[in-house]
Coordinates of C-alpha atoms in Angstrom, one line a residue:
M140 CA 88.2 109.7 112.6
T141 CA 89.8 107.0 110.6
S142 CA 89.4 103.2 111.1
L143 CA 91.2 100.3 109.5
T144 CA 89.7 96.9 108.4
L145 CA 91.6 93.9 107.2
A146 CA 89.2 91.4 105.8
Q147 CA 90.0 87.8 105.0
L148 CA 93.5 88.5 103.8
G149 CA 95.5 85.8 102.0
W150 CA 99.1 85.9 100.9
T151 CA 101.7 83.3 100.1
P152 CA 105.5 84.0 100.4
P153 CA 107.5 83.6 97.2
G154 CA 109.0 80.0 97.0
H155 CA 106.4 78.7 99.4
D156 CA 106.1 75.4 97.5
R157 CA 109.9 74.8 97.9
C158 CA 109.9 75.9 101.5
H159 CA 106.8 74.3 102.9
H160 CA 107.6 75.2 106.4
R161 CA 107.0 78.9 105.7
F162 CA 103.7 80.4 106.8
Q163 CA 100.9 81.6 104.6
L164 CA 98.5 84.4 105.5
R165 CA 95.2 82.7 105.6
D166 CA 91.9 84.5 106.0
A167 CA 93.4 87.1 108.4
S168 CA 91.0 89.7 109.6
L169 CA 91.3 92.5 112.1
Q170 CA 89.9 95.9 112.9
V171 CA 91.4 99.1 114.3
G172 CA 88.8 101.6 115.5
A173 CA 89.2 105.3 115.5
G174 CA 91.6 106.3 118.2
E175 CA 92.3 102.7 119.2
F176 CA 95.7 101.2 120.0
V177 CA 95.7 97.6 118.7
G178 CA 98.6 95.2 119.2
L179 CA 99.6 92.3 116.9
I180 CA 101.5 89.6 118.8
G181 CA 102.8 86.2 117.8
P182 CA 106.0 84.1 117.6
N183 CA 108.8 85.0 115.3
G184 CA 107.9 84.0 111.7
S185 CA 104.2 83.9 112.4
G186 CA 103.3 86.5 109.8
K187 CA 103.2 89.8 111.8
T188 CA 105.3 91.9 109.4
S189 CA 103.7 90.4 106.3
L190 CA 100.3 91.3 107.6
L191 CA 101.4 94.8 108.4
R192 CA 102.9 95.1 104.9
C193 CA 99.6 94.3 103.4
A194 CA 97.9 96.9 105.6
Y195 CA 100.2 99.8 104.5
R196 CA 100.2 99.0 100.8
F197 CA 103.6 97.4 100.4
T198 CA 102.7 93.8 99.7
Q199 CA 99.5 93.2 97.8
P200 CA 97.4 90.4 99.2
E201 CA 96.2 87.6 96.9
H202 CA 92.7 87.9 98.2
G203 CA 90.8 89.9 100.8
E204 CA 90.6 93.6 101.3
V205 CA 92.4 96.4 103.3
R206 CA 89.9 99.2 103.9
L207 CA 90.6 102.6 105.4
D208 CA 87.3 104.2 106.2
H209 CA 85.5 101.8 103.8
R210 CA 87.9 102.6 100.9
N211 CA 90.1 99.8 99.6
V212 CA 93.6 101.1 99.9
W213 CA 94.8 98.9 97.0
K214 CA 92.4 100.8 94.7
Q215 CA 93.9 104.2 95.8
S216 CA 97.2 105.8 94.8
A217 CA 100.3 105.4 96.8
K218 CA 100.2 109.1 97.5
W219 CA 96.6 108.9 98.8
C220 CA 97.7 106.2 101.2
A221 CA 100.9 108.1 102.3
Q222 CA 98.8 111.1 103.1
R223 CA 96.8 109.0 105.6
I224 CA 99.0 106.2 106.8
A225 CA 102.4 106.6 108.5
V226 CA 104.7 103.6 109.1
V227 CA 107.5 103.0 111.6
L228 CA 109.5 99.9 110.7
Q229 CA 112.2 97.8 112.5
E230 CA 114.8 98.7 110.0
F231 CA 116.4 102.1 109.7
P232 CA 116.5 103.8 106.3
D233 CA 119.8 104.6 104.6
A234 CA 119.8 108.4 105.1
F235 CA 122.6 109.1 102.7
G236 CA 124.2 111.7 105.0
L237 CA 121.0 113.5 105.7
R238 CA 120.6 115.6 108.9
V239 CA 118.0 114.8 111.5
D240 CA 115.7 117.6 110.4
E241 CA 116.0 116.6 106.8
V242 CA 114.9 113.0 107.7
V243 CA 111.9 114.3 109.7
A244 CA 111.0 116.7 106.8
M245 CA 110.6 113.7 104.6
G246 CA 107.3 113.1 106.4
R247 CA 105.9 116.2 104.7
T248 CA 106.6 114.8 101.2
P249 CA 103.1 113.2 100.6
H250 CA 101.5 116.6 101.2
K251 CA 103.6 118.5 98.7
G252 CA 104.0 118.8 94.9
L253 CA 107.1 117.4 93.2
F254 CA 109.0 120.7 93.1
D255 CA 107.6 122.3 96.3
S256 CA 110.0 123.6 98.8
D257 CA 109.5 123.5 102.6
T258 CA 107.2 126.1 103.9
P259 CA 107.4 127.8 107.4
Q260 CA 104.5 125.5 108.4
D261 CA 106.5 122.4 107.3
Q262 CA 109.4 123.6 109.4
Q263 CA 107.2 124.2 112.4
L264 CA 105.7 120.7 112.1
V265 CA 109.2 119.2 111.9
Q266 CA 110.2 121.1 115.1
Q267 CA 107.0 120.0 116.9
A268 CA 107.6 116.4 115.9
L269 CA 111.2 116.4 117.2
A270 CA 110.1 118.0 120.5
S271 CA 107.4 115.4 120.9
V272 CA 109.9 112.5 120.8
G273 CA 112.5 114.3 122.9
M274 CA 114.9 115.0 120.1
Q275 CA 114.8 118.8 120.0
G276 CA 118.3 120.3 119.5
F277 CA 119.4 117.4 117.3
D278 CA 118.3 119.2 114.1
D279 CA 121.7 119.4 112.5
H280 CA 123.1 116.1 113.7
A281 CA 123.8 113.5 111.0
F282 CA 121.2 110.8 111.2
G283 CA 123.9 108.1 110.6
T284 CA 125.7 109.1 113.8
L285 CA 122.8 108.5 116.1
S286 CA 122.3 105.6 118.4
G287 CA 119.7 102.9 117.5
G288 CA 117.3 104.4 120.0
E289 CA 117.8 107.9 118.8
K290 CA 117.2 106.8 115.2
Q291 CA 114.0 105.1 116.1
R292 CA 112.7 108.3 117.8
V293 CA 113.6 110.3 114.7
I294 CA 111.8 107.9 112.5
L295 CA 108.7 108.3 114.8
A296 CA 109.1 112.1 114.5
R297 CA 109.1 111.7 110.7
A298 CA 105.8 109.7 111.0
L299 CA 104.3 112.5 113.2
A300 CA 105.3 115.2 110.8
Q301 CA 103.3 113.3 108.2
Q302 CA 100.2 114.1 110.2
P303 CA 98.7 110.6 109.6
Q304 CA 95.2 109.5 110.3
L305 CA 96.5 105.9 111.0
L306 CA 99.8 104.8 112.4
I307 CA 101.4 101.4 111.7
L308 CA 104.3 100.3 113.9
D309 CA 106.5 97.2 113.3
E310 CA 108.3 96.3 116.5
P311 CA 108.9 100.0 117.4
T312 CA 110.6 99.5 120.7
N313 CA 113.3 96.9 119.6
H314 CA 116.2 99.4 119.7
L315 CA 115.1 101.3 122.8
D316 CA 116.1 101.1 126.4
P317 CA 113.2 100.7 129.0
R318 CA 112.8 104.4 129.5
Y319 CA 112.4 105.2 125.9
Q320 CA 110.2 102.1 125.3
L321 CA 107.8 103.5 127.8
E322 CA 108.0 107.1 126.6
L323 CA 107.5 106.1 122.9
L324 CA 104.4 104.0 123.7
R325 CA 103.0 106.7 126.0
L326 CA 103.4 109.2 123.2
V327 CA 101.7 107.0 120.7
K328 CA 98.9 106.4 123.1
R329 CA 98.4 110.1 123.6
L330 CA 98.1 110.7 119.9
N331 CA 94.6 109.3 120.0
I332 CA 94.7 108.1 116.4
G333 CA 94.1 104.6 115.2
T334 CA 97.3 102.6 115.7
L335 CA 98.2 99.0 114.7
A336 CA 101.5 97.8 116.2
S337 CA 103.3 94.5 116.3
I338 CA 104.9 94.3 119.7
H339 CA 107.5 91.7 120.8
D340 CA 107.3 92.4 124.5
L341 CA 104.0 91.0 125.7
N342 CA 104.1 93.0 129.0
L343 CA 104.4 96.2 127.0
A344 CA 101.5 95.0 124.8
A345 CA 99.4 94.3 127.9
A346 CA 100.2 97.8 129.3
F347 CA 99.4 99.9 126.3
C348 CA 97.1 98.1 123.9
D349 CA 93.3 98.5 124.0
R350 CA 93.0 95.2 122.2
L351 CA 95.3 92.4 120.9
Y352 CA 95.3 90.1 118.0
V353 CA 97.3 86.9 118.1
I354 CA 98.8 85.5 114.9
D355 CA 100.3 82.0 114.5
H356 CA 101.3 80.4 111.3
G357 CA 99.6 83.1 109.3
R358 CA 96.2 82.8 111.0
I359 CA 94.6 85.1 113.6
V360 CA 94.0 82.6 116.4
A361 CA 92.7 84.9 119.2
S362 CA 91.6 88.5 119.8
G363 CA 90.2 90.6 122.6
T364 CA 91.4 92.7 125.5
P365 CA 94.8 91.9 127.0
H366 CA 92.9 90.2 129.9
Q367 CA 91.0 88.1 127.5
V368 CA 93.9 87.1 125.3
L369 CA 97.0 86.8 127.6
T370 CA 96.2 83.5 129.3
A371 CA 98.6 80.9 130.4
E372 CA 97.0 78.4 128.0
L373 CA 97.3 80.7 125.0
L374 CA 100.9 81.5 125.7
R375 CA 101.7 77.8 126.1
D376 CA 99.9 76.9 122.9
V377 CA 101.2 79.7 120.7
F378 CA 104.6 80.6 122.2
G379 CA 105.5 77.2 123.6
V380 CA 106.4 78.7 127.0
E381 CA 104.9 78.3 130.5
A382 CA 104.0 81.6 132.2
L383 CA 102.4 82.9 135.3
I384 CA 99.7 85.5 134.7
D385 CA 98.7 87.9 137.4
T386 CA 97.6 91.5 137.7
H387 CA 100.0 94.5 137.8
P388 CA 99.6 95.8 141.4
L389 CA 99.6 99.5 140.3
S390 CA 97.9 99.6 136.9
G391 CA 95.6 96.6 136.7
Y392 CA 96.7 95.2 133.4
P393 CA 97.9 91.5 133.0
R394 CA 101.5 90.9 134.0
I395 CA 103.4 88.0 132.6
T396 CA 106.2 86.1 134.4
W397 CA 107.9 83.5 132.3
I398 CA 108.5 80.2 134.0
T399 CA 112.0 79.0 133.4
Q400 CA 113.5 75.6 134.4
P401 CA 116.9 75.6 136.1

């Protein structure tokens, strides 16, 4: 089974010297074990998306390594990485009038030759992926006509059709209502493949992640289990908000209640 290691990554945003308030990734390291669901949390602008982009071979770090099963992904081809890593982003792609099944079928592209057509096995994988995210029956719908939540589920189906060994998610629940937030994360958890996800909702992160990494101003400042990481002191220091932390009465994971002043 596949594991991911980010080792001492450094990266500077373009124009950093002119915009000194912007973060730099500085010696950022984390690991995702085989079958492990790892969350990346931090304030807006802390470097979550930039770190993920380095991990899935979109933004090349200035130093450090991204290793997938001990192989540096930046020394492999883009196709090699696409055959092993699937990505679900915050933004929806411009589908140019494609149907839902055509969008999901794009997940098969890394496994095919340039002029190969879809096989019966490809079509079966597309249908299985749609069913797994609750979008069966939407095959011939235009992707552009779907709601934000429906689009996000289709994009996850595309990632599943890719048959990845590692899944990277950037704020995957942003466009979903509570029911589908829970269903999507339950589905990802059941996949039992290594997953690295940036998650905005800390209670969802506490409920579903095996371990958490906290990033602030481009540095990893804490890591561990949700119980170890999600403390009132850390939330005050990193997020600048007071919170009450107790234990969920049914499931046992940390539960966060934000303290607001009238």
